[in-house]
mmCIF file of C-alpha atoms in Angstrom:
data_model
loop_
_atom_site.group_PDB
_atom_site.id
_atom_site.type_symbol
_atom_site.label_atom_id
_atom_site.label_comp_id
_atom_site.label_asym_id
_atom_site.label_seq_id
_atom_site.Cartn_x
_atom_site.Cartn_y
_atom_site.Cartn_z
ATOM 1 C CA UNK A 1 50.461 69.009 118.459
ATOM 2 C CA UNK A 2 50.891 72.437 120.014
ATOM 3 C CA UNK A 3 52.059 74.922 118.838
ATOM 4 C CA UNK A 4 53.038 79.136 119.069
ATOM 5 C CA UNK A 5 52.021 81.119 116.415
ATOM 6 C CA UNK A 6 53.678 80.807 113.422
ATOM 7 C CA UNK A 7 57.372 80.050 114.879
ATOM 8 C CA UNK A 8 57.310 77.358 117.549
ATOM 9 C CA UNK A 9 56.278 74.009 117.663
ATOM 10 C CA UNK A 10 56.500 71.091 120.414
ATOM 11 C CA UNK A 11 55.248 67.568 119.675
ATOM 12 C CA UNK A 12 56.227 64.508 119.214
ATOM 13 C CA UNK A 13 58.596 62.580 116.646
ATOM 14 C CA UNK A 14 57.103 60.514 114.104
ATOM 15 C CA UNK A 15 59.648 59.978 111.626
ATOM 16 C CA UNK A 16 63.987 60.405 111.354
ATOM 17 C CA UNK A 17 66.320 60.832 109.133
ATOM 18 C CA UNK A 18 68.602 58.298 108.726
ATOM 19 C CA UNK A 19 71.131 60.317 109.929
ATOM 20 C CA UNK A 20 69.802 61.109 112.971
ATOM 21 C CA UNK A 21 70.926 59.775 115.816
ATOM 22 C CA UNK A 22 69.589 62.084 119.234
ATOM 23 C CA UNK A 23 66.378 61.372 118.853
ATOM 24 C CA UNK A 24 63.850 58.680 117.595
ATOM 25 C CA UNK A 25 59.859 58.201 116.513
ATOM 26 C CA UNK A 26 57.984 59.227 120.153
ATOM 27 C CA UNK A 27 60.172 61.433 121.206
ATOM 28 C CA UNK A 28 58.384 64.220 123.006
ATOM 29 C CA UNK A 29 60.401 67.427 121.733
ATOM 30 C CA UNK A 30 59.911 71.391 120.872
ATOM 31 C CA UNK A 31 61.961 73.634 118.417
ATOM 32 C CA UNK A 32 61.566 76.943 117.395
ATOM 33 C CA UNK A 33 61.580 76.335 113.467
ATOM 34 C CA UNK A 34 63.819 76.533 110.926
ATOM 35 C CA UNK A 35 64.282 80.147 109.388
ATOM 36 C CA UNK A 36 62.167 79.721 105.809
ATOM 37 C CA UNK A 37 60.034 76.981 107.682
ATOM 38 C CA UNK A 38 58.276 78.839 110.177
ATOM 39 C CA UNK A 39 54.942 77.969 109.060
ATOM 40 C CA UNK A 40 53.764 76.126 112.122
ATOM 41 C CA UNK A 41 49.765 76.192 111.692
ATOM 42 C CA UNK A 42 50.398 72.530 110.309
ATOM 43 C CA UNK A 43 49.762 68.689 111.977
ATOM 44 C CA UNK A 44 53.670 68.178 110.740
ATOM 45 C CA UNK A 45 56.110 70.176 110.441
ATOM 46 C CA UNK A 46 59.974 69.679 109.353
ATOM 47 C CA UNK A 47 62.429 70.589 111.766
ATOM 48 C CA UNK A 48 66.475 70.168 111.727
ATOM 49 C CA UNK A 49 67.935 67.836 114.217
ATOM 50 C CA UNK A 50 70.212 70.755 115.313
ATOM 51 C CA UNK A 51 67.198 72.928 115.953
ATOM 52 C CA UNK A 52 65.164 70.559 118.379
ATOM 53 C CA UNK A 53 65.619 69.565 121.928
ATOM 54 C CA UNK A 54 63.885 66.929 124.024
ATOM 55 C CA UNK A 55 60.847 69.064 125.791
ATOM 56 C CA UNK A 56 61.646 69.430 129.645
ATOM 57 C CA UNK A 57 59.952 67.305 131.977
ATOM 58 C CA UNK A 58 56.869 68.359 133.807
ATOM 59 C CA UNK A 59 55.693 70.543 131.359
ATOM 60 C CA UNK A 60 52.606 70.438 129.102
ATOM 61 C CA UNK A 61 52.761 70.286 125.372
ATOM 62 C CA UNK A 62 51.263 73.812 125.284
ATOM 63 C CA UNK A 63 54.221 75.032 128.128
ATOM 64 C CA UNK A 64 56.935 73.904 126.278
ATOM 65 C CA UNK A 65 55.500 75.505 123.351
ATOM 66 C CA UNK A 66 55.224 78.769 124.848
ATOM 67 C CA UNK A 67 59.382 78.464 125.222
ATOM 68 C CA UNK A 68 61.187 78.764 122.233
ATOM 69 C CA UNK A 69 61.597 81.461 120.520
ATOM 70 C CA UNK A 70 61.825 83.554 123.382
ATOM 71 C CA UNK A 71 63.598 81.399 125.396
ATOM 72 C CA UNK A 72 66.137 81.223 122.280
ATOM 73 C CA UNK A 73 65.888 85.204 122.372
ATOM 74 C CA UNK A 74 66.900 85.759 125.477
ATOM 75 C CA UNK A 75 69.638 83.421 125.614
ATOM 76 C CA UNK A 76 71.425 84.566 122.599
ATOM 77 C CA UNK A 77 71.015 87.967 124.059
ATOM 78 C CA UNK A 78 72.189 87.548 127.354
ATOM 79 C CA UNK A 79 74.117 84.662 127.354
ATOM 80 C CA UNK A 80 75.924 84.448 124.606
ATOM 81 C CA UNK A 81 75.395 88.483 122.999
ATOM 82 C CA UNK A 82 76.004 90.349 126.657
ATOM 83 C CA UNK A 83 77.862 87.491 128.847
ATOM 84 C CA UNK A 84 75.409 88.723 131.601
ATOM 85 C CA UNK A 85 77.372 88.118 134.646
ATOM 86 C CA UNK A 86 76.656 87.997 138.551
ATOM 87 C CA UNK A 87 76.354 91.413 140.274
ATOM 88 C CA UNK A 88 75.903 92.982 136.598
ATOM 89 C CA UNK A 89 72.598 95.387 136.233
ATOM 90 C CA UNK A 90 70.425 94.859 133.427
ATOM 91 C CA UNK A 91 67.052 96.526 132.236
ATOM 92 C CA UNK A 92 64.370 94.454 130.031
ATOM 93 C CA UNK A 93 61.904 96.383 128.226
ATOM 94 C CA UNK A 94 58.401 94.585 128.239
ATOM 95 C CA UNK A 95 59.159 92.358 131.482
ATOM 96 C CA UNK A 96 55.452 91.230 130.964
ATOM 97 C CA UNK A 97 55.633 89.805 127.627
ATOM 98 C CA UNK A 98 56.807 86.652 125.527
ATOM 99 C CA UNK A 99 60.821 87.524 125.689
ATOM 100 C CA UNK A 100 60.771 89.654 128.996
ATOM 101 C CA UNK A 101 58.781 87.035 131.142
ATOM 102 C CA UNK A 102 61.828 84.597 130.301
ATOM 103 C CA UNK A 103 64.496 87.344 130.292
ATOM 104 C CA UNK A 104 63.734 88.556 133.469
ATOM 105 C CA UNK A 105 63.716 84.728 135.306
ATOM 106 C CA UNK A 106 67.336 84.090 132.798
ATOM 107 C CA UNK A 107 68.872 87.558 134.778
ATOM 108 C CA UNK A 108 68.105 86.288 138.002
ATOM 109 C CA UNK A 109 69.148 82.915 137.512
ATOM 110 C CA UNK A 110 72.519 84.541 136.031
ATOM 111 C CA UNK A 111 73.197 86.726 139.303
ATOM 112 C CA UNK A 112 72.021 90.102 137.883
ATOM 113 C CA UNK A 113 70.102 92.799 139.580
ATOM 114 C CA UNK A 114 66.685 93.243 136.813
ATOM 115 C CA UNK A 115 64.745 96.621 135.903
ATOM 116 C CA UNK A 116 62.050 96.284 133.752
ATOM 117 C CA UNK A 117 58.752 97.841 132.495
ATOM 118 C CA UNK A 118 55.499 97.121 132.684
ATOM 119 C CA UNK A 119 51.856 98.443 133.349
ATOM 120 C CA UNK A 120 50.803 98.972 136.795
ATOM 121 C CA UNK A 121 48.160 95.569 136.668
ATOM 122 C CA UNK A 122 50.966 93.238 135.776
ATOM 123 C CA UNK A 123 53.474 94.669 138.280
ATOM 124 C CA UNK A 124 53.278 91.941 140.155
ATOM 125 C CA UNK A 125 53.751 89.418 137.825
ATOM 126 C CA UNK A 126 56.673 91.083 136.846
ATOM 127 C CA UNK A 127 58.084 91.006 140.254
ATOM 128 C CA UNK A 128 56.843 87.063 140.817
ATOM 129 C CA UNK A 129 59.167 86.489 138.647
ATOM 130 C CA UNK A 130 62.607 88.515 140.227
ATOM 131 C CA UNK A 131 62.270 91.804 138.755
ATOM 132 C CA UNK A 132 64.303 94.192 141.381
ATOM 133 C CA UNK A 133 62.637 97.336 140.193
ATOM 134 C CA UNK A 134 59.581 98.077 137.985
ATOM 135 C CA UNK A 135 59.096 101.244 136.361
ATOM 136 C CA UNK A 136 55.430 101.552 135.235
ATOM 137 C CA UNK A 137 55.891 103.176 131.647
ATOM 138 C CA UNK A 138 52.342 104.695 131.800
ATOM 139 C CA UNK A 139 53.377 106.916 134.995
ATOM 140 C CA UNK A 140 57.025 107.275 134.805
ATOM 141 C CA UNK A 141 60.318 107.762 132.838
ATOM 142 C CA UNK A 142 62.650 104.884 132.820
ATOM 143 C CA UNK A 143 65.124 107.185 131.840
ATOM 144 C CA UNK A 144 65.080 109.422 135.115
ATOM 145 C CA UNK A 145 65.011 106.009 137.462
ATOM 146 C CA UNK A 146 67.943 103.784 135.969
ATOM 147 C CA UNK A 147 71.336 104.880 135.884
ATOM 148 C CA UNK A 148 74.937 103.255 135.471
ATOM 149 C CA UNK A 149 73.389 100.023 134.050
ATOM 150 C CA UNK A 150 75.567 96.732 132.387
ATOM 151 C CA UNK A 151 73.034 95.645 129.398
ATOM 152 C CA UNK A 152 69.569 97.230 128.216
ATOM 153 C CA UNK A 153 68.006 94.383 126.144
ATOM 154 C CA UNK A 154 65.656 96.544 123.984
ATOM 155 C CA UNK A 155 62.316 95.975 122.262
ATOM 156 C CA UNK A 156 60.778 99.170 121.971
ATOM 157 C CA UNK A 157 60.404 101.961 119.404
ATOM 158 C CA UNK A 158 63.273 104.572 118.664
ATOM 159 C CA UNK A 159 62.600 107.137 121.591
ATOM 160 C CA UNK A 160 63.348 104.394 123.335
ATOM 161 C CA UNK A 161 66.210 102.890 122.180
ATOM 162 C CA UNK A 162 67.921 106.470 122.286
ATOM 163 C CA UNK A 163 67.634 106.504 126.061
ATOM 164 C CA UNK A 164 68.620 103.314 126.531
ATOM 165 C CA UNK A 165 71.701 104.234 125.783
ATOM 166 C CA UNK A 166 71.667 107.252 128.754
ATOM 167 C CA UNK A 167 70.903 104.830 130.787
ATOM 168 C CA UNK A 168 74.396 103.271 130.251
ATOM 169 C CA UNK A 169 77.451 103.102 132.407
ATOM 170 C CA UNK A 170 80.511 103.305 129.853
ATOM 171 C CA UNK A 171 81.359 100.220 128.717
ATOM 172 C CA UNK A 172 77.731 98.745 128.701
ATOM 173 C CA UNK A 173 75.759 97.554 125.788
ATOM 174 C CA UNK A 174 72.297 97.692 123.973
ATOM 175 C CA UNK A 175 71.201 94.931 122.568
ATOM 176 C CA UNK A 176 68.448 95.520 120.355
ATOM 177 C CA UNK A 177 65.383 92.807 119.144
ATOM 178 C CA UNK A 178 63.447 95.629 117.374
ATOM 179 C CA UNK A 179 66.237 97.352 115.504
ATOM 180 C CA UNK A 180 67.629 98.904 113.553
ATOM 181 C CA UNK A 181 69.903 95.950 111.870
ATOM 182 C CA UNK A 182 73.529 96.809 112.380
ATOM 183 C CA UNK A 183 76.632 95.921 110.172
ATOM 184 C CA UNK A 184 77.017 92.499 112.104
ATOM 185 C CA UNK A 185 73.660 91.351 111.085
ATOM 186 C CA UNK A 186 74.104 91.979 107.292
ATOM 187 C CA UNK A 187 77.788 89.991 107.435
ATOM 188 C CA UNK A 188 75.750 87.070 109.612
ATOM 189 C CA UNK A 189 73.459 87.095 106.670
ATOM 190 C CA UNK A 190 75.967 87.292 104.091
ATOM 191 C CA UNK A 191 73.742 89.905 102.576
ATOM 192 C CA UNK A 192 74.497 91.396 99.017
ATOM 193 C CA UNK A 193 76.804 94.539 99.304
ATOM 194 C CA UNK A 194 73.642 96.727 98.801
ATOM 195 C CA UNK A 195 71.609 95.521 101.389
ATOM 196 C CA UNK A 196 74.488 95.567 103.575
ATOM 197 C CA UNK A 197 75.076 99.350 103.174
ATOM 198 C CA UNK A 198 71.583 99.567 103.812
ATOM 199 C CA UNK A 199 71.494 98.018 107.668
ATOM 200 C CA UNK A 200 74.960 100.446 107.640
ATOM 201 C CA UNK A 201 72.873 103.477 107.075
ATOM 202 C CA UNK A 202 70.127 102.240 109.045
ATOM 203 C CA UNK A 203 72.007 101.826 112.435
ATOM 204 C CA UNK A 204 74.281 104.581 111.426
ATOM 205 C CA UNK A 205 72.900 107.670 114.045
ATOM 206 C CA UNK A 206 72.423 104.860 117.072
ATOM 207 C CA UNK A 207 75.853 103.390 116.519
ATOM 208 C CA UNK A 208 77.451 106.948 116.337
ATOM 209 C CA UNK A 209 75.133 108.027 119.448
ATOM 210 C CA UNK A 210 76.336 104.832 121.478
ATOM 211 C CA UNK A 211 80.418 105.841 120.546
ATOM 212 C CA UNK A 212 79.732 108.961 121.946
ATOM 213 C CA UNK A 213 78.586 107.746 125.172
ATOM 214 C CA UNK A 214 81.125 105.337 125.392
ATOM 215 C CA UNK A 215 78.718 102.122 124.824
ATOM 216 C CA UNK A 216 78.036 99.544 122.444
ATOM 217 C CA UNK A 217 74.653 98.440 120.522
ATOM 218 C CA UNK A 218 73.804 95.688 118.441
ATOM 219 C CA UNK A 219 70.800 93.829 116.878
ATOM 220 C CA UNK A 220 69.904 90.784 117.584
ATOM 221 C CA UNK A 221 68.083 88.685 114.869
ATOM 222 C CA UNK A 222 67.245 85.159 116.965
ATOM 223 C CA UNK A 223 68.000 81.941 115.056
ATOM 224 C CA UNK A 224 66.833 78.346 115.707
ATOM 225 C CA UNK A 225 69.556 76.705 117.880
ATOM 226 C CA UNK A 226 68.998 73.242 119.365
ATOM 227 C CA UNK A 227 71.499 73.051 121.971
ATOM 228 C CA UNK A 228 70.999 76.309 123.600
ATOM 229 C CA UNK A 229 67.527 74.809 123.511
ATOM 230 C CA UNK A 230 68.971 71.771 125.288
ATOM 231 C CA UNK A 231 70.693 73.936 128.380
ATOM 232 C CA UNK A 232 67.585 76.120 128.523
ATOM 233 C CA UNK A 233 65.574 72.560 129.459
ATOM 234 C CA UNK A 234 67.885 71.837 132.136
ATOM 235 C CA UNK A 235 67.146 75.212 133.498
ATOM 236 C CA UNK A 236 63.211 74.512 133.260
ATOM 237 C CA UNK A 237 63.558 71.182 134.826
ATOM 238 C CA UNK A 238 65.566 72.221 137.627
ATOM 239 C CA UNK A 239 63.030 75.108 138.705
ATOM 240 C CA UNK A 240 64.898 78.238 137.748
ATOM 241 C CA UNK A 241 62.593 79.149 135.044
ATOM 242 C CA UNK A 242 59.105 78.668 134.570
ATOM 243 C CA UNK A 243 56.811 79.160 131.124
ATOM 244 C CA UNK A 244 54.179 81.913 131.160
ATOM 245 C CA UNK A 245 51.236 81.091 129.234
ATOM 246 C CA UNK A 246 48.919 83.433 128.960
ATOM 247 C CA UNK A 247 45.891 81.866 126.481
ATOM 248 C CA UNK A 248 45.695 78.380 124.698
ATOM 249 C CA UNK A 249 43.235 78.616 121.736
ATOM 250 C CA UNK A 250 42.139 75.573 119.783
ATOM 251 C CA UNK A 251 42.929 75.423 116.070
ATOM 252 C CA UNK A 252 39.579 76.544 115.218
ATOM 253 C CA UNK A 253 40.051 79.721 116.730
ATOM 254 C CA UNK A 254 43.276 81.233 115.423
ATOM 255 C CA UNK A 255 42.041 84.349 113.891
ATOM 256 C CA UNK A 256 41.077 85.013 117.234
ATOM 257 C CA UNK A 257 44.550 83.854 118.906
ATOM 258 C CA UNK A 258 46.053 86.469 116.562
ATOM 259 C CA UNK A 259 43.897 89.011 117.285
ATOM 260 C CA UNK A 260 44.107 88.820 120.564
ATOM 261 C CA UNK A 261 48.607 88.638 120.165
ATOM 262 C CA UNK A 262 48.053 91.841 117.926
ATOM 263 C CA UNK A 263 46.084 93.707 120.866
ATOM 264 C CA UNK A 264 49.171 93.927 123.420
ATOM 265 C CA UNK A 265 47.223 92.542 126.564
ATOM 266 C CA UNK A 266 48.916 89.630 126.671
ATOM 267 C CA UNK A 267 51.222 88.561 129.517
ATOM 268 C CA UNK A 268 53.918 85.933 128.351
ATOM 269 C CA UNK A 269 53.069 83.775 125.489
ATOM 270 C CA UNK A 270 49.722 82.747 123.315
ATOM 271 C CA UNK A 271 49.648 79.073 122.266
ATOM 272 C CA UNK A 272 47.303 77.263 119.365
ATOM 273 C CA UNK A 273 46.553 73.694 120.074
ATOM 274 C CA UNK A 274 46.257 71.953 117.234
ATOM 275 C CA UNK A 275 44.910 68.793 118.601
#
């Protein structure tokens, strides 16, 4: 069984509950797991009907394990967070990693025009996969090359997130996967009234900051979801987006799978085969 470190798994089924009606013992399917059950260095692993979806055709165990999480990431952002539509303008941080590989290929297949980030080397990847304009962050300012844009899905550090929001036409939005945790989040988590106030202080300056400028910004805290899961196969299987592994270590060499993930150099995702 393959699997993504620590979060997403795709296998097959061995065993159902008896409630469980979608899918049956050999089913080939993947799942980004449960929240609380993310421990996926395993042979077996639990997973919630609702969170799984039959794995797309043509792809390997080790593609459809790459998928996920930031396939799940990028829809909930997009999709159902910004309601990316045609004609629309939209920057991704990162294009060459896990979440901005696939959010760059969702934009295009949505009708948007794509700006993204990345380092010189993987430019072209980046591009390969319908990025409009690159900005290499080494050389240049994305902040003095994008203007007047729809959505700025965000996955950077602070400096960053504050001119995303200058990068804005009124009425846009950031949507944030790096934070801070807004007042949303903490009522999606039915939080205690103390940690709520918390994410409210936390997101407090960026919120005000985005009011000012006539935007929006929210946090987005990705959660296992088996039929978005379901549309994003159809998308796979009819071409429109395509998996980008990077490495696939064996089991026996996870220390080194993590070591490389916590390095930065990869492009798209890292898998661990298990078998």
């Amino acid at each position: 069984m393959p699997l993504v470190l620590g979060h997403d798994v795709a296998g097959v089924v061995v065993r159902v509950g008896p409630r469980v009606q979608q899918f049956q013992p050999g089913d080939e399917v993947y799942a980004r797991a449960d929240d609380f059950r993310i421990g996926t260095f395993a042979e077996l692993i639990a997973v919630k009907a609702s969170s799984l979806a039959h794995k797309p055709r043509g792809l390997t165990m080790e593609e459809a394990a790459s998928i996920p999480l930031v396939g799940l990431t990028a829809w909930q952002a997009l999709v159902e967070k910004a309601q990316l539509k045609k004609g629309q303008k939209v920057f991704i941080q990162a294009g060459s990693g896990g979440v901005g590989t696939f959010a760059i290929q969702l934009a295009k297949h949505l009708g948007a025009t794509v700006a993204t980030t990345a380092s010189a080397g993987n430019a072209a990847l980046v591009q390969s996969l319908g990025a409009d304009v690159v900005i290499d962050y080494k050389t240049q300012d994305f902040e003095e090359v994008l203007r007047d844009y729809d959505v700025v899905l965000h996955s950077q550090d602070g400096k960053a997130l504050a001119k995303s929001l200058r990068v804005l036409k009124p009425g846009g939005q950031v949507i944030s996967i790096s934070g801070p945790p807004d007042p949303a989040f903490g009522q999606t988590l039915r939080a205690p009234g103390l940690v709520r106030l918390v994410m409210r202080l936390l997101s407090a300056g960026t919120r005000r900051r985005a009011k000012a400028l006539g935007v929006g910004y929210s946090f987005l805290f990705m959660r296992a979801h088996g039929a978005q899961l379901q549309e994003i196969t159809r998308l796979v299987e009819a071409g429109a987006i395509r998996p980008v592994v990077d490495k696939v270590f064996p089991f026996s060499a996870t220390n080194d799978a993590l070591a490389y993930v916590e390095s930065g150099r990869a492009k798209g995702k890292v898998v661990i085969q298990v078998v």
